[in-house]
CSV table of C-alpha atoms in Angstrom, one decimal:
chain,number,residue,atom,x,y,z
A,278,MET,CA,104.2,119.7,60.5
A,279,SER,CA,105.2,116.3,61.8
A,280,ARG,CA,104.7,113.2,59.8
A,281,ARG,CA,102.0,111.4,61.7
A,282,VAL,CA,100.0,108.2,61.0
A,283,MET,CA,96.3,109.1,60.9
A,284,THR,CA,93.7,106.4,60.8
A,285,VAL,CA,90.1,107.0,59.5
A,286,ILE,CA,87.7,104.2,60.4
A,287,GLY,CA,84.9,104.2,57.9
A,288,GLY,CA,85.2,104.8,54.1
A,289,GLY,CA,81.7,106.0,53.3
A,290,CYS,CA,80.7,109.6,52.7
A,291,SER,CA,82.1,110.9,56.0
A,292,GLY,CA,85.3,108.8,55.8
A,293,ALA,CA,86.0,109.9,52.2
A,294,ILE,CA,85.6,113.5,53.1
A,295,VAL,CA,87.8,113.3,56.2
A,296,ALA,CA,90.5,111.3,54.4
A,297,ALA,CA,90.6,113.7,51.4
A,298,HIS,CA,90.8,116.6,53.8
A,299,LEU,CA,93.8,115.1,55.7
A,300,LEU,CA,95.6,114.4,52.5
A,301,ARG,CA,95.1,117.9,51.3
A,302,THR,CA,96.0,119.7,54.6
A,303,ARG,CA,98.2,117.5,56.7
A,304,ASP,CA,101.6,115.8,56.3
A,305,GLY,CA,101.8,112.1,57.1
A,306,THR,CA,100.2,108.8,56.3
A,307,VAL,CA,96.5,108.3,56.1
A,308,GLN,CA,95.1,104.8,56.8
A,309,LEU,CA,91.5,104.3,55.7
A,310,VAL,CA,89.8,101.3,57.1
A,311,GLU,CA,86.6,100.2,55.3
A,312,PRO,CA,85.3,96.7,54.6
A,313,ARG,CA,83.3,97.7,51.5
A,314,ALA,CA,85.1,97.4,48.2
A,315,ARG,CA,83.9,100.8,47.0
A,316,LEU,CA,84.8,104.0,48.8
A,317,GLY,CA,82.7,107.1,49.3
A,318,ARG,CA,79.4,105.2,49.0
A,319,GLY,CA,78.2,104.0,52.4
A,320,VAL,CA,74.5,103.0,52.3
A,321,ALA,CA,73.1,106.3,50.9
A,322,TYR,CA,75.1,106.4,47.7
A,323,ASP,CA,75.7,102.7,47.0
A,324,THR,CA,72.8,102.6,44.4
A,325,GLU,CA,72.7,102.2,40.7
A,326,ASP,CA,69.2,103.5,40.3
A,327,ALA,CA,69.3,106.8,38.4
A,328,TRP,CA,66.1,108.0,40.0
A,329,HIS,CA,67.4,107.6,43.6
A,330,LEU,CA,68.0,111.3,44.0
A,331,LEU,CA,69.8,113.5,46.5
A,332,ASN,CA,67.4,115.3,48.9
A,333,SER,CA,69.6,118.4,48.8
A,334,ARG,CA,70.5,120.6,45.8
A,335,ALA,CA,73.8,120.0,44.1
A,336,GLY,CA,75.1,123.4,45.0
A,337,SER,CA,75.3,122.5,48.7
A,338,MET,CA,77.0,119.2,48.3
A,339,SER,CA,80.6,120.0,47.7
A,340,ALA,CA,83.0,117.8,49.8
A,341,LEU,CA,85.5,120.6,50.0
A,342,THR,CA,85.0,123.7,52.2
A,343,ASP,CA,87.3,125.8,50.1
A,344,VAL,CA,85.7,124.9,46.8
A,345,PRO,CA,81.9,125.3,47.4
A,346,ASP,CA,81.0,124.5,43.8
A,347,ASP,CA,83.2,121.4,43.5
A,348,PHE,CA,80.4,118.9,43.0
A,349,VAL,CA,78.7,121.0,40.4
A,350,ARG,CA,82.0,121.5,38.5
A,351,TRP,CA,82.7,117.7,38.7
A,352,CYS,CA,79.3,117.0,37.2
A,353,THR,CA,80.1,119.4,34.3
A,354,TRP,CA,83.3,117.6,33.7
A,355,GLN,CA,81.4,114.3,33.7
A,356,ARG,CA,78.9,115.8,31.3
A,357,LEU,CA,76.1,115.1,33.8
A,358,ARG,CA,73.1,117.3,33.2
A,359,GLY,CA,72.1,119.6,36.1
A,360,GLY,CA,73.1,122.8,37.8
A,361,PRO,CA,73.5,124.0,41.4
A,362,ASP,CA,69.7,124.1,42.0
A,363,ASP,CA,69.1,120.5,40.7
A,364,PHE,CA,68.6,117.3,42.6
A,365,LEU,CA,71.0,114.9,41.0
A,366,PRO,CA,71.3,111.1,41.3
A,367,ARG,CA,72.8,109.7,44.5
A,368,ARG,CA,74.9,107.3,42.4
A,369,ALA,CA,76.6,110.3,40.8
A,370,TYR,CA,77.4,111.7,44.2
A,371,GLY,CA,78.9,108.4,45.3
A,372,ARG,CA,81.2,108.5,42.3
A,373,TYR,CA,82.1,112.1,43.0
A,374,LEU,CA,83.2,111.3,46.6
A,375,GLU,CA,85.3,108.4,45.4
A,376,ALA,CA,86.8,110.7,42.7
A,377,THR,CA,87.5,113.4,45.3
A,378,LEU,CA,89.4,110.9,47.4
A,379,GLU,CA,91.3,109.5,44.4
A,380,GLN,CA,92.3,113.0,43.3
A,381,ALA,CA,93.6,113.9,46.8
A,382,ALA,CA,95.6,110.6,46.9
A,383,ALA,CA,97.0,111.2,43.4
A,384,ALA,CA,98.2,114.6,44.4
A,385,HIS,CA,100.0,113.1,47.4
A,386,PRO,CA,101.3,109.8,46.2
A,387,GLY,CA,102.1,107.1,48.7
A,388,ARG,CA,100.3,108.7,51.6
A,389,LEU,CA,96.9,106.9,51.4
A,390,HIS,CA,96.7,103.3,52.5
A,391,VAL,CA,93.3,101.6,52.1
A,392,ILE,CA,92.7,98.6,54.3
A,393,HIS,CA,89.5,96.6,53.4
A,394,GLN,CA,88.9,95.2,56.8
A,395,ARG,CA,86.6,95.9,59.7
A,396,ALA,CA,88.0,97.7,62.8
A,397,VAL,CA,87.0,96.1,66.1
A,398,ARG,CA,89.0,97.9,68.8
A,399,VAL,CA,91.0,101.1,69.4
A,400,GLY,CA,93.8,101.0,71.9
A,401,PRO,CA,96.7,103.3,72.8
A,402,GLY,CA,98.5,104.0,69.6
A,403,ALA,CA,96.8,101.2,67.6
A,404,VAL,CA,93.7,100.0,65.8
A,405,GLU,CA,92.8,96.3,65.9
A,406,LEU,CA,91.2,94.7,62.8
A,407,ALA,CA,88.8,91.8,62.6
A,408,ASP,CA,91.5,89.6,61.2
A,409,GLY,CA,93.8,90.3,64.2
A,410,THR,CA,96.0,92.8,62.5
A,411,ARG,CA,97.1,95.8,64.5
A,412,LEU,CA,97.6,99.1,62.8
A,413,ASP,CA,100.0,101.6,64.6
A,414,THR,CA,98.5,105.1,64.6
A,415,ASP,CA,98.9,108.5,66.2
A,416,TRP,CA,95.3,109.6,65.7
A,417,VAL,CA,92.0,108.0,65.0
A,418,GLY,CA,88.9,109.5,63.2
A,419,LEU,CA,85.7,107.6,63.7
A,420,ALA,CA,83.6,108.2,60.5
A,421,LEU,CA,81.2,105.3,60.9
A,422,GLY,CA,78.2,107.1,59.4
A,423,HIS,CA,74.7,106.1,60.2
A,424,ALA,CA,74.2,103.0,62.4
A,425,PRO,CA,72.5,100.1,60.7
A,426,THR,CA,68.8,99.8,60.9
A,427,SER,CA,67.5,97.8,63.9
A,428,ASP,CA,64.4,95.6,63.8
A,429,PRO,CA,61.4,97.5,65.2
A,430,VAL,CA,59.0,96.1,67.8
A,431,GLY,CA,56.6,93.6,66.2
A,432,ALA,CA,58.8,93.0,63.1
A,433,PRO,CA,58.5,89.3,62.0
A,434,VAL,CA,62.2,88.7,62.3
A,435,GLY,CA,63.0,85.3,60.8
A,436,SER,CA,59.9,85.1,58.7
A,437,PRO,CA,60.5,84.4,54.9
A,438,GLY,CA,58.4,87.4,54.1
A,439,TYR,CA,60.4,89.8,56.2
A,440,VAL,CA,63.0,92.1,54.6
A,441,GLY,CA,65.1,93.5,57.3
A,442,ASP,CA,67.4,95.6,55.0
A,443,PRO,CA,65.8,97.1,51.9
A,444,TRP,CA,69.2,98.2,50.6
A,445,ALA,CA,70.7,94.7,50.6
A,446,ALA,CA,71.3,93.3,47.1
A,447,GLY,CA,68.2,91.7,45.7
A,448,ALA,CA,66.1,92.6,48.8
A,449,LEU,CA,63.0,93.3,46.7
A,450,ASP,CA,63.4,90.6,44.2
A,451,SER,CA,61.1,88.2,46.0
A,452,VAL,CA,58.2,90.6,46.2
A,453,ARG,CA,55.4,89.5,43.9
A,454,ALA,CA,53.7,92.3,41.9
A,455,GLU,CA,50.1,91.3,42.9
A,456,GLU,CA,50.7,90.9,46.6
A,457,PRO,CA,50.3,93.7,49.1
A,458,VAL,CA,53.3,94.9,51.0
A,459,VAL,CA,53.7,96.6,54.4
A,460,LEU,CA,56.4,99.1,55.0
A,461,LEU,CA,57.4,99.7,58.7
A,462,GLY,CA,58.3,103.4,58.6
A,463,THR,CA,57.1,106.4,56.6
A,464,GLY,CA,60.4,108.4,56.1
A,465,LEU,CA,62.7,108.8,53.1
A,466,THR,CA,63.6,105.0,53.1
A,467,ALA,CA,59.9,104.2,52.8
A,468,VAL,CA,59.5,106.7,50.0
A,469,ASP,CA,62.4,105.1,48.1
A,470,VAL,CA,61.1,101.6,48.6
A,471,ALA,CA,57.5,102.5,47.5
A,472,LEU,CA,58.8,104.1,44.3
A,473,SER,CA,61.2,101.2,43.7
A,474,LEU,CA,58.3,98.8,43.9
A,475,ALA,CA,56.1,100.9,41.6
A,476,ARG,CA,58.9,101.1,39.0
A,477,ARG,CA,59.1,97.3,39.1
A,478,GLY,CA,55.5,97.1,38.1
A,479,HIS,CA,54.1,96.3,41.6
A,480,TYR,CA,50.3,96.8,41.8
A,481,GLY,CA,49.2,94.9,44.9
A,482,GLY,CA,49.2,97.9,47.2
A,483,VAL,CA,51.9,99.3,49.5
A,484,HIS,CA,50.9,100.2,53.0
A,485,ALA,CA,53.3,102.3,55.1
A,486,VAL,CA,52.8,102.6,58.9
A,487,SER,CA,54.6,104.6,61.6
A,488,ARG,CA,53.7,106.1,65.0
A,489,HIS,CA,52.9,109.5,63.5
A,490,GLY,CA,52.0,108.5,59.9
A,491,LEU,CA,53.9,111.4,58.5
A,492,LEU,CA,55.7,111.5,55.2
A,493,PRO,CA,58.6,113.9,54.4
A,494,ARG,CA,57.7,117.2,52.9
A,495,ALA,CA,59.0,118.2,49.4
A,496,HIS,CA,61.4,120.9,48.3
A,497,THR,CA,60.1,123.5,45.9
A,498,ALA,CA,61.4,123.5,42.4
A,499,HIS,CA,63.3,126.7,42.9
A,500,ARG,CA,65.6,127.6,45.8
A,501,GLY,CA,64.3,130.1,48.3
A,502,ASP,CA,66.8,132.1,50.3
A,503,PRO,CA,66.7,131.4,54.1
A,504,ALA,CA,64.3,133.9,55.5
A,505,PRO,CA,65.5,136.3,58.2
A,506,HIS,CA,62.7,136.7,60.7
A,507,PRO,CA,62.7,138.8,63.9
A,508,ALA,CA,60.8,136.1,65.8
A,509,LEU,CA,63.3,133.3,65.2
A,510,PRO,CA,64.8,131.9,68.4
A,511,THR,CA,68.5,132.5,69.0
A,512,GLY,CA,69.2,130.1,71.9
A,513,GLY,CA,68.4,129.8,75.6
A,514,GLU,CA,64.6,129.7,75.1
A,515,SER,CA,62.6,127.0,76.8
A,516,LEU,CA,61.2,124.3,74.5
A,517,GLY,CA,57.7,125.7,74.7
A,518,LYS,CA,58.8,129.2,73.8
A,519,LEU,CA,61.0,127.9,71.0
A,520,LEU,CA,58.2,126.0,69.4
A,521,ARG,CA,55.8,128.9,69.7
A,522,MET,CA,58.4,131.2,68.0
A,523,VAL,CA,59.0,128.7,65.2
A,524,ARG,CA,55.3,128.1,64.5
A,525,GLU,CA,54.6,131.9,64.4
A,526,ALA,CA,57.5,132.4,62.0
A,527,MET,CA,56.3,129.6,59.7
A,528,GLU,CA,52.7,130.7,59.8
A,529,THR,CA,53.5,134.3,58.9
A,530,ALA,CA,56.1,133.6,56.2
A,531,PRO,CA,55.0,133.2,52.5
A,532,ASP,CA,56.7,129.8,52.5
A,533,TRP,CA,57.8,127.8,55.6
A,534,ARG,CA,60.8,126.2,53.8
A,535,PRO,CA,63.1,129.3,54.0
A,536,VAL,CA,62.2,129.6,57.7
A,537,VAL,CA,63.4,126.0,58.4
A,538,ASP,CA,66.5,126.6,56.3
A,539,ALA,CA,67.3,129.8,58.3
A,540,LEU,CA,66.9,127.8,61.5
A,541,ARG,CA,69.3,125.1,60.4
A,542,HIS,CA,72.5,127.0,61.4
A,543,ARG,CA,71.0,127.8,64.8
A,544,VAL,CA,69.7,124.3,65.6
A,545,ASP,CA,72.8,123.2,67.5
A,546,ALA,CA,72.8,126.2,69.8
A,547,LEU,CA,69.0,125.8,70.4
A,548,TRP,CA,69.5,122.1,71.2
A,549,ARG,CA,72.3,122.8,73.7
A,550,GLY,CA,70.2,125.5,75.2
A,551,LEU,CA,67.6,123.0,76.3
A,552,THR,CA,67.7,121.1,79.5
A,553,GLY,CA,68.1,117.4,79.5
A,554,GLU,CA,64.4,116.9,80.2
A,555,GLU,CA,63.4,119.3,77.4
A,556,GLN,CA,65.7,117.5,75.0
A,557,ALA,CA,64.0,114.2,76.0
A,558,ARG,CA,60.5,115.8,75.4
A,559,PHE,CA,61.7,117.1,72.0
A,560,LEU,CA,62.8,113.6,71.1
A,561,ARG,CA,59.5,112.0,72.2
A,562,HIS,CA,57.0,114.6,70.8
A,563,VAL,CA,58.7,117.0,68.3
A,564,ALA,CA,61.6,115.4,66.6
A,565,ARG,CA,59.6,113.6,63.9
A,566,TYR,CA,57.8,116.9,62.9
A,567,TRP,CA,61.2,118.7,62.6
A,568,GLU,CA,62.6,115.8,60.5
A,569,ILE,CA,59.9,115.8,57.9
A,570,HIS,CA,60.3,119.5,57.3
A,571,ARG,CA,64.1,119.6,57.5
A,572,HIS,CA,64.9,116.5,55.4
A,573,ARG,CA,62.7,116.9,52.4
A,574,MET,CA,62.1,115.0,49.2
A,575,ALA,CA,63.3,116.3,45.8
A,576,PRO,CA,60.4,118.0,43.9
A,577,VAL,CA,60.1,115.2,41.3
A,578,VAL,CA,60.1,112.6,44.0
A,579,GLY,CA,57.4,114.5,45.9
A,580,THR,CA,55.3,114.6,42.7
A,581,ALA,CA,55.7,110.8,42.1
A,582,VAL,CA,54.7,110.1,45.7
A,583,GLU,CA,51.6,112.3,45.3
A,584,ARG,CA,50.6,110.3,42.2
A,585,LEU,CA,51.0,107.0,44.1
A,586,LEU,CA,48.9,108.3,47.0
A,587,ASP,CA,46.2,109.6,44.6
A,588,SER,CA,46.0,106.3,42.8
A,589,GLY,CA,45.5,104.4,46.0
A,590,GLU,CA,48.5,102.1,45.4
A,591,PHE,CA,50.3,103.7,48.3
A,592,THR,CA,48.7,104.4,51.7
A,593,VAL,CA,50.1,105.9,54.9
A,594,THR,CA,48.7,104.9,58.3
A,595,ALA,CA,49.4,106.3,61.8
A,596,GLY,CA,49.6,103.5,64.3
A,597,GLN,CA,51.8,101.2,66.4
A,598,VAL,CA,52.6,97.7,65.3
A,599,ALA,CA,51.5,94.9,67.6
A,600,GLN,CA,52.7,91.9,65.6
A,601,ALA,CA,52.9,90.5,62.1
A,602,THR,CA,50.8,87.6,61.1
A,603,ALA,CA,50.7,85.4,58.0
A,604,SER,CA,48.1,87.8,56.4
A,605,GLY,CA,49.4,91.2,57.5
A,606,VAL,CA,50.5,93.5,60.2
A,607,ALA,CA,48.2,93.9,63.3
A,608,LEU,CA,48.2,97.3,65.0
A,609,THR,CA,47.6,97.9,68.6
A,610,ASP,CA,44.2,99.5,67.9
A,611,GLY,CA,42.9,96.4,66.3
A,612,ARG,CA,43.4,97.3,62.6
A,613,THR,CA,45.3,95.1,60.3
A,614,LEU,CA,47.3,96.1,57.2
A,615,PRO,CA,47.3,93.3,54.6
A,616,GLY,CA,50.6,92.1,53.4
A,617,ARG,CA,52.7,88.9,53.3
A,618,THR,CA,55.8,90.9,52.7
A,619,VAL,CA,56.9,93.3,55.5
A,620,ILE,CA,59.9,95.6,54.8
A,621,ASN,CA,61.8,97.4,57.5
A,622,CYS,CA,62.0,101.1,56.4
A,623,THR,CA,62.6,102.7,59.8
A,624,GLY,CA,65.9,104.2,58.6
A,625,PRO,CA,69.2,104.4,60.5
A,626,GLY,CA,69.4,103.1,64.0
A,627,THR,CA,71.6,104.5,66.8
A,628,SER,CA,75.0,103.3,68.0
A,629,ALA,CA,73.4,102.2,71.3
A,630,GLN,CA,70.7,100.2,69.6
A,631,THR,CA,72.8,98.3,67.0
A,632,GLY,CA,75.7,97.1,69.2
A,633,ASP,CA,78.4,97.9,66.6
A,634,PRO,CA,81.4,95.8,67.8
A,635,LEU,CA,83.8,98.8,67.6
A,636,VAL,CA,81.5,101.1,69.5
A,637,ARG,CA,80.8,98.4,72.1
A,638,ALA,CA,84.5,97.9,72.6
A,639,LEU,CA,85.1,101.6,73.0
A,640,VAL,CA,82.5,101.8,75.7
A,641,ALA,CA,83.6,98.6,77.4
A,642,ASP,CA,87.2,99.8,77.5
A,643,GLY,CA,86.2,103.1,79.0
A,644,LEU,CA,87.4,105.1,76.0
A,645,ALA,CA,83.8,106.3,75.2
A,646,ARG,CA,80.4,106.6,76.7
A,647,PHE,CA,77.0,107.1,75.2
A,648,ASP,CA,75.4,110.6,75.3
A,649,ARG,CA,72.6,111.1,77.8
A,650,HIS,CA,69.9,110.2,75.2
A,651,ARG,CA,71.9,107.3,73.7
A,652,LEU,CA,71.8,108.8,70.2
A,653,GLY,CA,75.5,108.5,69.7
A,654,LEU,CA,78.8,108.9,71.6
A,655,ASP,CA,79.5,111.7,74.0
A,656,VAL,CA,82.0,114.2,72.7
A,657,ASP,CA,83.5,117.6,73.6
A,658,ASP,CA,83.1,120.8,71.6
A,659,ASP,CA,85.9,119.6,69.2
A,660,GLY,CA,84.4,116.2,68.6
A,661,MET,CA,86.9,114.3,70.7
A,662,LEU,CA,85.5,111.3,72.5
A,663,LEU,CA,84.7,111.6,76.1
A,664,GLY,CA,85.7,108.6,78.1
A,665,ARG,CA,84.0,106.9,81.0
A,666,ASP,CA,85.6,109.5,83.3
A,667,GLY,CA,84.2,112.4,81.3
A,668,GLN,CA,87.7,113.4,80.1
A,669,PRO,CA,88.2,114.1,76.4
A,670,SER,CA,90.4,111.7,74.4
A,671,ARG,CA,93.7,113.0,73.0
A,672,GLN,CA,93.6,110.4,70.2
A,673,VAL,CA,90.1,109.6,69.0
A,674,TRP,CA,87.9,112.1,67.2
A,675,THR,CA,84.4,111.7,65.7
A,676,VAL,CA,82.5,113.1,62.8
A,677,GLY,CA,78.9,112.9,61.6
A,678,PRO,CA,76.0,110.9,63.1
A,679,LEU,CA,78.1,109.7,66.1
A,680,ARG,CA,78.0,113.3,67.4
A,681,ARG,CA,74.2,113.3,67.4
A,682,GLY,CA,73.7,113.7,71.2
A,683,ARG,CA,75.7,116.9,71.3
A,684,TRP,CA,75.0,118.3,67.9
A,685,TRP,CA,71.5,117.8,66.5
A,686,GLU,CA,72.4,118.9,63.0
A,687,THR,CA,75.3,116.5,62.3
A,688,THR,CA,74.1,114.1,59.6
A,689,ALA,CA,74.2,116.1,56.3
A,690,VAL,CA,77.2,116.9,54.1
A,691,PRO,CA,77.5,120.6,54.9
A,692,GLU,CA,77.8,119.8,58.6
A,693,ILE,CA,80.2,116.9,58.0
A,694,ARG,CA,82.2,119.1,55.8
A,695,ALA,CA,82.4,121.9,58.4
A,696,GLN,CA,83.3,119.5,61.2
A,697,THR,CA,86.1,118.1,59.0
A,698,ALA,CA,87.4,121.5,58.2
A,699,ALA,CA,87.5,122.4,61.9
A,700,LEU,CA,90.1,119.6,62.4
């Protein structure tokens, strides 16, 4: 194998997995470009709250394809309680990813170079950093992770009571315990924020609102094997037929969760089998229902949320935000949710929405184009960027959420791990 210079842009979960894989399987230098001080964390795992739990069981979270129980074994070495069926703290997983990268670097001394900067442009044989530095490179891996949250319509941007990023340091410190709070969004971020406020002693009421008003479902305490079902779609079905088949399978199974888990490995084929119009309809009308069943809460988190709902301290509303006022959030149907503090919990944005400087430069330079639904960047079957002319790049590869337009299941660790192994 030739000694190449390989540059991974992004040092969160995806970037750490990719960089460790390259060190273990390729000869050459790996340059890891990441502005954050800590590697392997990203947004999801950069928390010190022990009760912020993974929403997948530990047994599925190995960073290494060839060592499927690596995370569980690492937890044992660290004397962390929990087995393969448990939902462990996210902070522990962040430490594990960092340790995995450190171990790979130690086994291949001198090959990993970490640059704590932000990449702003990719050109022929080079990556340009925000400080003007140019890094020579033969290959570039974009591991940018989830795009930052964008402000939703009606958000009181600029108001002192608006929290645009609930994960920013001290974001919740100004929330007074007795004052009501409105959360924009009802997904996993909203769940985390509602529980964070409750653990801080907040008692003024938390009101979450989203278009559908749906909370994520919860895992069961014990793992169920993915359920084989003769009626599950295999690909090529119309959206209507696909939905009918899935509903029938879920209704006739003893538990719907194993059916969803069995579908997981078929989702990309099903997605690609839909026409562009059917994909757009899925995004408008069905995607949210799939997400709440697919990305579930840990059982103990689900129980805590149920208690908050039963107490009345946490309410969930279906509606569309018109505007925020000094006393609360007005909905388009005339209702108002009381709350001086409004927190953006809509979750990750898309690359097209957030205007990431690097993504913007790639598109402007013709090296990339957005996919038809503007969920991420257009790529070929190998994850190589498609340029403005539709031709695949020979230098720039993507992993994770950036592939969302072509692969629907591309945001979780098992998928990122598989994409990386396919390099």
